[in-house]
Amino acid sequence: MNFFKRSWLYLTAKLGKTAILMLVFTAIMVFVLAGLTIRQAAIKATENAKKEVGASVTLSVDRDKMMRKAMSMANNDGSPLRIEETPVPLEQAEKVSKMKNVKDYSFSTSANAAAGEGVKPITGNADNSAQQGLSGRSPGEEIDESKSTVSMNPDFHVTGVNTLSSLPTFEDGTAKMINGRAINEKDKGTNHVNIESQLATANKLTIGSTFTLKDEDGKKREVKVVGIYKTSKTADAATQRMTSLNPANTIYAHYVLTNSFKEGATDKSKQTIDSAVYYLKDPAKMEKFVASASKKLDTDTMTLSANDQAYQQMLTPLNNVASFATNIVILVAVAGVIILSLIVILSIRERRFEIGVLMSLGENKAKIIGQFFIELFVIMLVSVSLAGMTGNVIGNVIGNQLLSQQNATHQEQSQNNTSQGGGGFMGDLSSPFTPSKQEAKQIEKMNVKMTQKTISLLGALALGIVLIAIFVASIGILRMEPKTILTSN
């Protein structure tokens, strides 16, 4: 009788022991499968997050290097500390924008302007005496046309962009267009601007209206209104003292027009920008992108700053769940090896007489070990099948419960970090070019689903558990001698 047939006869004759061993093996497989499916779902969700939430890289002047250079020059020749900022050349910024991993980009610059004909700025309370302290003049006072006055005491802040809709204030709803259209690439080389609704109402400006502004050299420039936006930002005590910082006095234009408002600008001057933000297709390749982009830039004056905060916020709970699921698989697999090894060893001790008889009849020890392997292998096949029937249900319950707990923990930690941050005097006057202010939307549910790859991996792990358990148990069989076994029984 071959050992395959003996295995089948034993399994059918000892239905009670077979059922118990099958239940134990099934329980082990269920937890292993749950860990595998949860881990796979977390990895899949991570891949989807890469597509939904991008990282951004900001190209701007390296002010730290410029400060160190200025301090070094001042110490060497005893001259006053002067920091001459070098704007970002548009040509270099455009080279980076054409790189493979760039999904979108936003160029930005800024300048100051004074009121000309047909427009007056929105000011603070007329009885606010502190207003004169920072502006250097009272509301309505005649403006000195010298460039120093326009630069130091402007009425308007002109923000230059290539696409207005890409600014975080418009993306998160802080500001929105209510009439006309937003500035975009088509406005390059034009005098088109977008103004705030309060400024439009106060000056009776509509779509198509024109007015003049004085640039930082005091030169008058005519602009045309093509869009009106509304902002939810309000002027606090600080912004009321400085007219140009009032949110209602921010004028948006294409960066080419904005550059013409800068001090000393000419039509023949080389185009520059203050900063450029590049939005990446794959946040995971951010470091590689920064390294490649740096080769195209003058790193002595410029720097690339990476920002993948939103991406990392979304991934943290998923990574924790994936790590926990991996630990489940490892722990359950180790426990399975130990449990099954003990069961097989105990089973062998109970079947010593059977083993002795087979050995005395000349049966090879390898075939006896093969019989035990076939018995456990058949039980493994049934257990894997039963585990597969419940894998999706159990995996979804456990996985989403873990994700919910991780989200709650991560949110609590984020709130604690925020509460410890605080803000300064000018904390609300952050640059509109900040890469991203929006919070990453947490993934609240994972779609835990078995795949052919998961079942294959489960089968491989189950087979590994069986092989290790049989190997441990076979050590005792190899040491047995038929005469000793039969005489002892």
CSV table of N, CA, C and O in Angstrom, one decimal, residues 287-347:
chain,number,residue,atom,x,y,z
A,287,GLU,N,12.4,63.6,-4.8
A,287,GLU,CA,13.8,63.8,-4.5
A,287,GLU,C,14.6,63.6,-5.8
A,287,GLU,O,15.6,64.4,-6.1
A,288,LYS,N,14.3,62.7,-6.7
A,288,LYS,CA,14.9,62.5,-8.0
A,288,LYS,C,14.7,63.8,-8.8
A,288,LYS,O,15.6,64.2,-9.6
A,289,PHE,N,13.5,64.3,-8.8
A,289,PHE,CA,13.1,65.5,-9.6
A,289,PHE,C,14.0,66.7,-9.1
A,289,PHE,O,14.5,67.4,-10.0
A,290,VAL,N,14.1,66.9,-7.8
A,290,VAL,CA,14.9,68.0,-7.3
A,290,VAL,C,16.4,67.9,-7.7
A,290,VAL,O,17.0,68.9,-8.1
A,291,ALA,N,16.9,66.7,-7.7
A,291,ALA,CA,18.3,66.5,-8.1
A,291,ALA,C,18.5,66.8,-9.5
A,291,ALA,O,19.5,67.4,-9.9
A,292,SER,N,17.5,66.3,-10.4
A,292,SER,CA,17.7,66.6,-11.8
A,292,SER,C,17.5,68.0,-12.2
A,292,SER,O,18.2,68.6,-13.0
A,293,ALA,N,16.5,68.7,-11.5
A,293,ALA,CA,16.2,70.1,-11.8
A,293,ALA,C,17.3,71.0,-11.4
A,293,ALA,O,17.6,72.0,-12.0
A,294,SER,N,18.0,70.6,-10.3
A,294,SER,CA,19.1,71.5,-9.8
A,294,SER,C,20.2,71.6,-10.8
A,294,SER,O,21.0,72.6,-10.8
A,295,LYS,N,20.4,70.6,-11.7
A,295,LYS,CA,21.4,70.7,-12.7
A,295,LYS,C,21.1,71.7,-13.7
A,295,LYS,O,22.0,72.1,-14.5
A,296,LYS,N,19.9,72.1,-13.9
A,296,LYS,CA,19.5,73.1,-14.9
A,296,LYS,C,19.5,74.5,-14.3
A,296,LYS,O,19.2,75.5,-15.0
A,297,LEU,N,19.8,74.7,-13.0
A,297,LEU,CA,19.7,76.0,-12.3
A,297,LEU,C,21.0,76.5,-11.8
A,297,LEU,O,22.0,75.7,-11.6
A,298,ASP,N,21.0,77.8,-11.6
A,298,ASP,CA,22.2,78.4,-10.9
A,298,ASP,C,22.0,78.3,-9.4
A,298,ASP,O,21.3,79.1,-8.8
A,299,THR,N,22.5,77.2,-8.8
A,299,THR,CA,22.2,77.0,-7.4
A,299,THR,C,23.0,77.9,-6.4
A,299,THR,O,22.8,77.8,-5.2
A,300,ASP,N,23.8,78.8,-7.0
A,300,ASP,CA,24.5,79.8,-6.1
A,300,ASP,C,23.5,80.9,-5.7
A,300,ASP,O,23.7,81.5,-4.7
A,301,THR,N,22.5,81.1,-6.5
A,301,THR,CA,21.5,82.1,-6.1
A,301,THR,C,20.1,81.6,-5.9
A,301,THR,O,19.3,82.3,-5.3
A,302,MET,N,19.8,80.4,-6.4
A,302,MET,CA,18.4,79.9,-6.3
A,302,MET,C,18.4,78.6,-5.5
A,302,MET,O,19.4,77.9,-5.4
A,303,THR,N,17.2,78.2,-5.1
A,303,THR,CA,17.1,77.0,-4.4
A,303,THR,C,15.7,76.3,-4.7
A,303,THR,O,14.7,77.0,-5.0
A,304,LEU,N,15.7,75.0,-4.6
A,304,LEU,CA,14.4,74.2,-4.8
A,304,LEU,C,14.0,73.7,-3.5
A,304,LEU,O,14.7,73.0,-2.8
A,305,SER,N,12.8,74.1,-3.1
A,305,SER,CA,12.2,73.7,-1.8
A,305,SER,C,11.0,72.7,-2.1
A,305,SER,O,10.1,73.1,-2.7
A,306,ALA,N,11.2,71.5,-1.5
A,306,ALA,CA,10.1,70.5,-1.8
A,306,ALA,C,9.0,70.6,-0.7
A,306,ALA,O,9.3,70.9,0.5
A,307,ASN,N,7.8,70.3,-1.1
A,307,ASN,CA,6.7,70.3,-0.2
A,307,ASN,C,5.8,69.2,-0.5
A,307,ASN,O,5.0,69.2,-1.5
A,308,ASP,N,5.8,68.1,0.3
A,308,ASP,CA,4.9,67.0,0.1
A,308,ASP,C,4.1,66.7,1.3
A,308,ASP,O,3.8,65.5,1.6
A,309,GLN,N,3.8,67.8,2.1
A,309,GLN,CA,3.1,67.6,3.3
A,309,GLN,C,1.8,66.9,3.2
A,309,GLN,O,1.4,66.0,3.9
A,310,ALA,N,1.0,67.4,2.2
A,310,ALA,CA,-0.3,66.8,2.0
A,310,ALA,C,-0.3,65.3,1.7
A,310,ALA,O,-1.0,64.5,2.2
A,311,TYR,N,0.7,65.0,0.8
A,311,TYR,CA,0.9,63.6,0.4
A,311,TYR,C,1.3,62.7,1.7
A,311,TYR,O,0.8,61.6,1.9
A,312,GLN,N,2.2,63.3,2.5
A,312,GLN,CA,2.6,62.5,3.7
A,312,GLN,C,1.5,62.4,4.7
A,312,GLN,O,1.4,61.4,5.4
A,313,GLN,N,0.7,63.4,4.8
A,313,GLN,CA,-0.5,63.4,5.7
A,313,GLN,C,-1.4,62.3,5.4
A,313,GLN,O,-2.0,61.6,6.2
A,314,MET,N,-1.6,62.1,4.1
A,314,MET,CA,-2.5,61.1,3.6
A,314,MET,C,-1.9,59.7,3.8
A,314,MET,O,-2.6,58.7,4.1
A,315,LEU,N,-0.6,59.6,3.6
A,315,LEU,CA,0.0,58.3,3.6
A,315,LEU,C,0.3,57.7,5.0
A,315,LEU,O,0.4,56.5,5.2
A,316,THR,N,0.4,58.6,6.0
A,316,THR,CA,0.8,58.1,7.4
A,316,THR,C,-0.1,57.1,7.9
A,316,THR,O,0.4,56.0,8.4
A,317,PRO,N,-1.4,57.3,7.9
A,317,PRO,CA,-2.3,56.2,8.5
A,317,PRO,C,-2.2,54.9,7.6
A,317,PRO,O,-2.3,53.8,8.2
A,318,LEU,N,-2.1,55.1,6.3
A,318,LEU,CA,-2.1,53.9,5.4
A,318,LEU,C,-0.8,53.1,5.7
A,318,LEU,O,-0.8,51.9,5.7
A,319,ASN,N,0.3,53.8,5.8
A,319,ASN,CA,1.6,53.1,6.1
A,319,ASN,C,1.5,52.4,7.4
A,319,ASN,O,2.1,51.3,7.6
A,320,ASN,N,0.9,53.0,8.4
A,320,ASN,CA,0.7,52.4,9.7
A,320,ASN,C,-0.1,51.1,9.6
A,320,ASN,O,0.2,50.1,10.2
A,321,VAL,N,-1.2,51.2,8.9
A,321,VAL,CA,-2.0,50.0,8.7
A,321,VAL,C,-1.3,48.9,7.9
A,321,VAL,O,-1.3,47.7,8.3
A,322,ALA,N,-0.5,49.3,6.9
A,322,ALA,CA,0.2,48.3,6.1
A,322,ALA,C,1.3,47.6,7.0
A,322,ALA,O,1.5,46.4,6.9
A,323,SER,N,1.9,48.4,7.8
A,323,SER,CA,3.0,47.9,8.7
A,323,SER,C,2.3,46.9,9.7
A,323,SER,O,2.9,45.9,10.0
A,324,PHE,N,1.2,47.3,10.3
A,324,PHE,CA,0.5,46.5,11.2
A,324,PHE,C,0.0,45.1,10.6
A,324,PHE,O,0.2,44.1,11.2
A,325,ALA,N,-0.4,45.2,9.3
A,325,ALA,CA,-0.9,44.0,8.6
A,325,ALA,C,0.3,43.1,8.4
A,325,ALA,O,0.2,41.9,8.5
A,326,THR,N,1.5,43.7,8.0
A,326,THR,CA,2.7,42.8,7.8
A,326,THR,C,3.0,42.1,9.1
A,326,THR,O,3.4,40.9,9.1
A,327,ASN,N,3.0,42.9,10.2
A,327,ASN,CA,3.3,42.2,11.5
A,327,ASN,C,2.3,41.1,11.8
A,327,ASN,O,2.7,40.1,12.4
A,328,ILE,N,1.0,41.3,11.5
A,328,ILE,CA,0.0,40.2,11.7
A,328,ILE,C,0.4,38.9,10.9
A,328,ILE,O,0.4,37.8,11.5
A,329,VAL,N,0.8,39.1,9.7
A,329,VAL,CA,1.2,38.0,8.8
A,329,VAL,C,2.4,37.3,9.4
A,329,VAL,O,2.4,36.0,9.6
A,330,ILE,N,3.4,38.0,9.8
A,330,ILE,CA,4.6,37.4,10.4
A,330,ILE,C,4.3,36.7,11.7
A,330,ILE,O,4.7,35.5,11.9
A,331,LEU,N,3.6,37.3,12.6
A,331,LEU,CA,3.3,36.7,13.9
A,331,LEU,C,2.4,35.5,13.8
A,331,LEU,O,2.7,34.5,14.4
A,332,VAL,N,1.4,35.6,12.9
A,332,VAL,CA,0.5,34.4,12.8
A,332,VAL,C,1.2,33.3,12.1
A,332,VAL,O,1.0,32.1,12.4
A,333,ALA,N,2.1,33.6,11.1
A,333,ALA,CA,2.8,32.5,10.4
A,333,ALA,C,3.7,31.8,11.4
A,333,ALA,O,3.8,30.6,11.4
A,334,VAL,N,4.4,32.6,12.2
A,334,VAL,CA,5.3,32.0,13.2
A,334,VAL,C,4.5,31.1,14.2
A,334,VAL,O,4.9,30.0,14.6
A,335,ALA,N,3.4,31.7,14.7
A,335,ALA,CA,2.5,31.0,15.6
A,335,ALA,C,2.0,29.7,14.9
A,335,ALA,O,1.9,28.6,15.6
A,336,GLY,N,1.7,29.8,13.7
A,336,GLY,CA,1.2,28.6,12.9
A,336,GLY,C,2.2,27.5,12.8
A,336,GLY,O,1.8,26.3,13.0
A,337,VAL,N,3.4,27.9,12.6
A,337,VAL,CA,4.5,26.9,12.5
A,337,VAL,C,4.6,26.2,13.9
A,337,VAL,O,4.7,25.0,13.9
A,338,ILE,N,4.6,27.0,14.9
A,338,ILE,CA,4.8,26.4,16.3
A,338,ILE,C,3.6,25.5,16.6
A,338,ILE,O,3.8,24.3,17.1
A,339,ILE,N,2.4,26.0,16.4
A,339,ILE,CA,1.2,25.2,16.7
A,339,ILE,C,1.1,23.9,15.9
A,339,ILE,O,0.9,22.8,16.5
A,340,LEU,N,1.3,24.0,14.6
A,340,LEU,CA,1.2,22.8,13.8
A,340,LEU,C,2.4,21.8,14.1
A,340,LEU,O,2.2,20.6,14.0
A,341,SER,N,3.5,22.3,14.3
A,341,SER,CA,4.7,21.5,14.7
A,341,SER,C,4.4,20.7,16.0
A,341,SER,O,4.6,19.4,16.0
A,342,LEU,N,3.8,21.3,17.0
A,342,LEU,CA,3.4,20.7,18.2
A,342,LEU,C,2.4,19.6,18.0
A,342,LEU,O,2.4,18.5,18.5
A,343,ILE,N,1.4,20.0,17.1
A,343,ILE,CA,0.3,19.0,16.8
A,343,ILE,C,0.8,17.8,16.1
A,343,ILE,O,0.5,16.6,16.4
A,344,VAL,N,1.7,18.0,15.1
A,344,VAL,CA,2.2,16.9,14.4
A,344,VAL,C,3.1,16.0,15.3
A,344,VAL,O,3.1,14.8,15.2
A,345,ILE,N,3.9,16.7,16.1
A,345,ILE,CA,4.8,15.9,17.0
A,345,ILE,C,4.0,15.1,18.0
A,345,ILE,O,4.3,13.9,18.2
A,346,LEU,N,2.9,15.6,18.5
A,346,LEU,CA,2.0,14.9,19.4
A,346,LEU,C,1.4,13.7,18.7
A,346,LEU,O,1.2,12.6,19.2
A,347,SER,N,1.0,14.0,17.4
A,347,SER,CA,0.3,13.0,16.6
A,347,SER,C,1.3,11.8,16.3
A,347,SER,O,0.9,10.6,16.3
